Coordinates of C-alpha atoms in Angstrom, one line a residue:
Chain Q
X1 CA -5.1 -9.3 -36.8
X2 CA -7.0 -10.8 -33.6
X3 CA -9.6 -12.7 -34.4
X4 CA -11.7 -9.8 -32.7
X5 CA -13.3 -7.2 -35.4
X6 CA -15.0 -3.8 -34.5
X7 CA -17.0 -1.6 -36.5
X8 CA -17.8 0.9 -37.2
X9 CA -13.5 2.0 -36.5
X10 CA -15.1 5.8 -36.1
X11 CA -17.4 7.5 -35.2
X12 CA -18.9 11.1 -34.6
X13 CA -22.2 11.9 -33.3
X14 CA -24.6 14.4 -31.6
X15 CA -25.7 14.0 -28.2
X16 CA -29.4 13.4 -29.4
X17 CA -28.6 10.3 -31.8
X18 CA -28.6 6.7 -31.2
X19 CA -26.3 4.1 -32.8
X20 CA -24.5 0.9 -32.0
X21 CA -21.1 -0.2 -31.8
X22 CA -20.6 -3.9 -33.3
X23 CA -17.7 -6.6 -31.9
X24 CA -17.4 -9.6 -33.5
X25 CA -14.8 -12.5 -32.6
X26 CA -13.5 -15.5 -34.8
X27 CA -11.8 -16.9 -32.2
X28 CA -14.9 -19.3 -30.7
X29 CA -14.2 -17.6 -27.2
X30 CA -17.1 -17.7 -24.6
X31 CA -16.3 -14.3 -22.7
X32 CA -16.6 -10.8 -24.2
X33 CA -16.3 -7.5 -22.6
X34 CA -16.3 -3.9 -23.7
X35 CA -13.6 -1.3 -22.3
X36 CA -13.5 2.3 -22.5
X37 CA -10.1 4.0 -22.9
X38 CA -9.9 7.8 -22.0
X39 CA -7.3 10.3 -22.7
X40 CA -4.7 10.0 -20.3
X41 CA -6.6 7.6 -18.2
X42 CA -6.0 3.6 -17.9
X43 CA -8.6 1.1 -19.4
X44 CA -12.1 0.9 -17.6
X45 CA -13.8 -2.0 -18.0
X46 CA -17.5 -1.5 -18.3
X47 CA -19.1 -4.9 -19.3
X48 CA -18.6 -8.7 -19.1
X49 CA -20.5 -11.2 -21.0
X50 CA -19.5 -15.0 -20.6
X51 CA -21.7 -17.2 -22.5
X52 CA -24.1 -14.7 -23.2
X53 CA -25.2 -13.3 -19.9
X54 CA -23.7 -10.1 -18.3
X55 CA -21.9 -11.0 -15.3
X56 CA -20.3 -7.9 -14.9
X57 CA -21.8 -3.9 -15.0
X58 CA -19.1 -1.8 -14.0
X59 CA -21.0 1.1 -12.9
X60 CA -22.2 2.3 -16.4
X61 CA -24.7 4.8 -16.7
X62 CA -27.4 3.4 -18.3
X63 CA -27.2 5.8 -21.6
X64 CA -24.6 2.7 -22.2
X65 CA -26.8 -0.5 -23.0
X66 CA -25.0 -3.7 -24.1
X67 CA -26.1 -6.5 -25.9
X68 CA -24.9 -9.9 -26.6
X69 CA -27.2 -12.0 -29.0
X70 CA -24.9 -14.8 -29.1
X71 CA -21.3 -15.9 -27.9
X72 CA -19.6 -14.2 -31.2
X73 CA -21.2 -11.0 -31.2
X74 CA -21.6 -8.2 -28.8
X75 CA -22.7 -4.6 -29.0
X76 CA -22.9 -1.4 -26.9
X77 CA -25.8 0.7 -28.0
X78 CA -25.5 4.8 -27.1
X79 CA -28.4 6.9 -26.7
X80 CA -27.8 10.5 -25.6
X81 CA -24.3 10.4 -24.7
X82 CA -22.0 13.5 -23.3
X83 CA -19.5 15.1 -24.7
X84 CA -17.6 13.4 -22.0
X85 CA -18.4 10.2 -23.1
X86 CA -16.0 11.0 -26.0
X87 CA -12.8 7.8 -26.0
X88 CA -11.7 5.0 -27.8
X89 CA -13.9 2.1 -26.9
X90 CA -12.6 -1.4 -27.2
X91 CA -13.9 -4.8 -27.5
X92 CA -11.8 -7.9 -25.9
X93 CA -12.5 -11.6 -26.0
X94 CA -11.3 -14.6 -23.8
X95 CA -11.6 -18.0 -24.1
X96 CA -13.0 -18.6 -20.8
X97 CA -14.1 -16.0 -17.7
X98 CA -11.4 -17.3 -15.6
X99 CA -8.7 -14.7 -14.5
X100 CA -5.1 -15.9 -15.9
X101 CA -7.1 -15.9 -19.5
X102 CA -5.5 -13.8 -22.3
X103 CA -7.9 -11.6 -23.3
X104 CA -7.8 -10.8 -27.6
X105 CA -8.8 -6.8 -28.2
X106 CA -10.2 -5.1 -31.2
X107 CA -9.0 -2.0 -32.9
X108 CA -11.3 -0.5 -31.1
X109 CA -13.8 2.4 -32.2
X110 CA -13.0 6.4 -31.6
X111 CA -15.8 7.9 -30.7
X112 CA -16.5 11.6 -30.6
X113 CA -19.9 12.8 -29.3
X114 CA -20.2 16.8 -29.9
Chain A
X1 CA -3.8 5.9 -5.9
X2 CA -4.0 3.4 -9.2
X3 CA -3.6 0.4 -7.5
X4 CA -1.1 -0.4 -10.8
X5 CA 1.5 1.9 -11.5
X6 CA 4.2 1.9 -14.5
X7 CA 7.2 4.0 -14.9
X8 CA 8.3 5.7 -17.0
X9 CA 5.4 7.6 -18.3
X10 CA 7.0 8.5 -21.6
X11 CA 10.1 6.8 -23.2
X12 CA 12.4 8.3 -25.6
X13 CA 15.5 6.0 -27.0
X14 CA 17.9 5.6 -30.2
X15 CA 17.3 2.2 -32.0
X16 CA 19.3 -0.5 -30.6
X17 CA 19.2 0.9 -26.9
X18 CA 18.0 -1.5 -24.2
X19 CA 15.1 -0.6 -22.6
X20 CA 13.1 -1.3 -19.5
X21 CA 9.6 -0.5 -18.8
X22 CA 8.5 -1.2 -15.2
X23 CA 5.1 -2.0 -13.0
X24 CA 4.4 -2.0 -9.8
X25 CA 1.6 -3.0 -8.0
X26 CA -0.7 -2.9 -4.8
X27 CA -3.1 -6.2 -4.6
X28 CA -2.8 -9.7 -4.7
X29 CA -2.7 -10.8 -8.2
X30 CA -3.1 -14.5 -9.9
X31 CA -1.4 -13.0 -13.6
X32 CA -0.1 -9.9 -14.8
X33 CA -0.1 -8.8 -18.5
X34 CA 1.9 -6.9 -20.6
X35 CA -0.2 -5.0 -23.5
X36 CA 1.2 -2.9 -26.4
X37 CA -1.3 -0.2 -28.2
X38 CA -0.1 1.0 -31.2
X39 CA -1.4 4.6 -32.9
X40 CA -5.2 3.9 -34.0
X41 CA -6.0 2.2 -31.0
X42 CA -5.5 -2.0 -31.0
X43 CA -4.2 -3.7 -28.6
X44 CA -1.8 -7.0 -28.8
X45 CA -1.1 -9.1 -25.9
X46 CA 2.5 -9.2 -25.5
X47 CA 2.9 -11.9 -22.2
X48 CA 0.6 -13.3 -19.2
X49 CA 2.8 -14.3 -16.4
X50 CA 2.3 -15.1 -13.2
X51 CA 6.5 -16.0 -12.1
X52 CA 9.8 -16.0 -13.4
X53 CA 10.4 -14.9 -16.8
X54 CA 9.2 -15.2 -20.4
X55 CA 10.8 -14.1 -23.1
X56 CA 9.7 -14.0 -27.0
X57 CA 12.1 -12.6 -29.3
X58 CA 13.5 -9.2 -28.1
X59 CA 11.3 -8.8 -25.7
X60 CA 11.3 -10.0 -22.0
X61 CA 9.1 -10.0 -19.1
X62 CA 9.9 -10.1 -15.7
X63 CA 7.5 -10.8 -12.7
X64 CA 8.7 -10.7 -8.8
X65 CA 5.6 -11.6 -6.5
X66 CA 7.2 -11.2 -3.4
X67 CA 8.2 -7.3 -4.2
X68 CA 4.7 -6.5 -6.4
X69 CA 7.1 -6.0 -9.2
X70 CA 7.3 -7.0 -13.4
X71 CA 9.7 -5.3 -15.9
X72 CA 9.5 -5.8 -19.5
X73 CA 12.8 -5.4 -21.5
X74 CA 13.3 -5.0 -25.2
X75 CA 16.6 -5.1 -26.4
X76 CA 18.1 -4.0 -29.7
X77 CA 14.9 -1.3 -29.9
X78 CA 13.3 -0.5 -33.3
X79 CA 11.2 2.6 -34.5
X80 CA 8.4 0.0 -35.1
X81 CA 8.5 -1.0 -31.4
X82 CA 7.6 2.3 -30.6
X83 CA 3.9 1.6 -29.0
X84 CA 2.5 2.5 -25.5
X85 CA 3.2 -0.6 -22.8
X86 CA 0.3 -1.3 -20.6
X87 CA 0.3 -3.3 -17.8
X88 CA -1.9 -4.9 -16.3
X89 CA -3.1 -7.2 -13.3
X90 CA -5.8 -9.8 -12.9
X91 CA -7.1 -9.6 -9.4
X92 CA -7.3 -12.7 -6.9
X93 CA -9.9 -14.9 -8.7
X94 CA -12.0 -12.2 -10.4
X95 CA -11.9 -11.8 -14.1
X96 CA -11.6 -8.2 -13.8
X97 CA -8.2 -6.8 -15.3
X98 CA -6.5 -3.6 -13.5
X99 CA -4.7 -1.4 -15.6
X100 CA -1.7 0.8 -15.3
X101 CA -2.1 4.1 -17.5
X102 CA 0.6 2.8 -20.3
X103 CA 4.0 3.7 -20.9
X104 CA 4.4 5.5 -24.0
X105 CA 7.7 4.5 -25.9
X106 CA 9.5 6.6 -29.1
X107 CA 12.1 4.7 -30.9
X108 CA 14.0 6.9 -33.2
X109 CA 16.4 6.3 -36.2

């Protein structure tokens, strides 16, 4: 256990829905970011929030849309994804945004978009 | 090229081998981590270290700036070890981390 909690753990869903994935983190950490792990492919980071403003958009298309009400929470909400956008997609959480941080991860959430 | 490599790719062993899992890498870093993933996904934070060596319990890390070089060691391996080992870099003074594509390591009986 983390201190960094991510629901829902799975999900499946057609390419015309909408949902949301939800990180939450215990650990009174200002930094969150949201990571996307593909098969056979290392971790791509796709957003960092630090204090509750993105300071970071890796190049996401924009069917990706993240959201961080407060320094605890963060979400990614998905609106007609690709089949290609199918991975595990993981939640981390730092004290600080300063680089020799250890970053905390979720258990991430599967996602299978058919 | 990934600018972070790790070798081997997949890792077979008998418990209670040594084993060595290595990274190399191509930029200027300030820290490198070592990250285990079990099955279903999480991911634990095994070491940051930026020189030297750390160790914590059977495992060890390893870091050698000048060559762009870490090794993590476990010794005295156990089936519930097996995991994939990521490595990965932080880059200069950006908050980014740069990952290696994991090692994936089988401990059998």
């Amino acid at each position: 256990e983390t201190g960094v909690t991510q629901t829902p753990r799975h999900l499946v869903m057609g390419m015309t829905n909408k949902k949301s994935l939800k990180c939450e983190q215990h650990l009174g950490h200002n930094a969150m970011y949201w990571y996307k792990q593909s098969a056979k492919k290392p971790l791509e980071l796709m957003f960092v929030y630090s204090l509750e403003e993105r300071v970071e958009n890796n190049s996401v298309p924009s069917r990706f849309s993240p959201e961080c009400p407060n320094s605890s929470h963060l979400f990614l909400h998905l609106h007609t994804l690709q089949p290609e956008d199918s991975a595990l997609y993981l939640c981390a959480s730092s004290e600080d945004l300063i680089p020799r941080e250890t970053q905390y991860f979720g258990p991430g959430t599967r996602l299978l978009v058919l | 090229k990934n600018e972070v490599e790790q070798s081997p790719q997949n890792l077979t062993a008998q418990e209670g081998e040594f084993i060595t899992i290595n990274c190399s890498y191509s930029v200027g870093i300030s820290a490198l981590h070592w990250l285990q993933q079990h099955p279903g996904g999480g991911i634990v934070s095994l070491f940051m270290l930026s020189s030297g060596k750390k160790k914590h319990g059977r495992l060890i890390a390893t870091i050698n700036i000048q060559e762009k070089h870490s090794s993590l060691h476990i010794t005295a391996s156990h089936p519930r070890d097996s995991a994939v080992y990521i490595c990965a870099v932080s880059q200069g003074g950006s908050e980014k981390l740069v990952f290696g594509k994991g090692t994936k390591l089988t401990v059998n009986p």
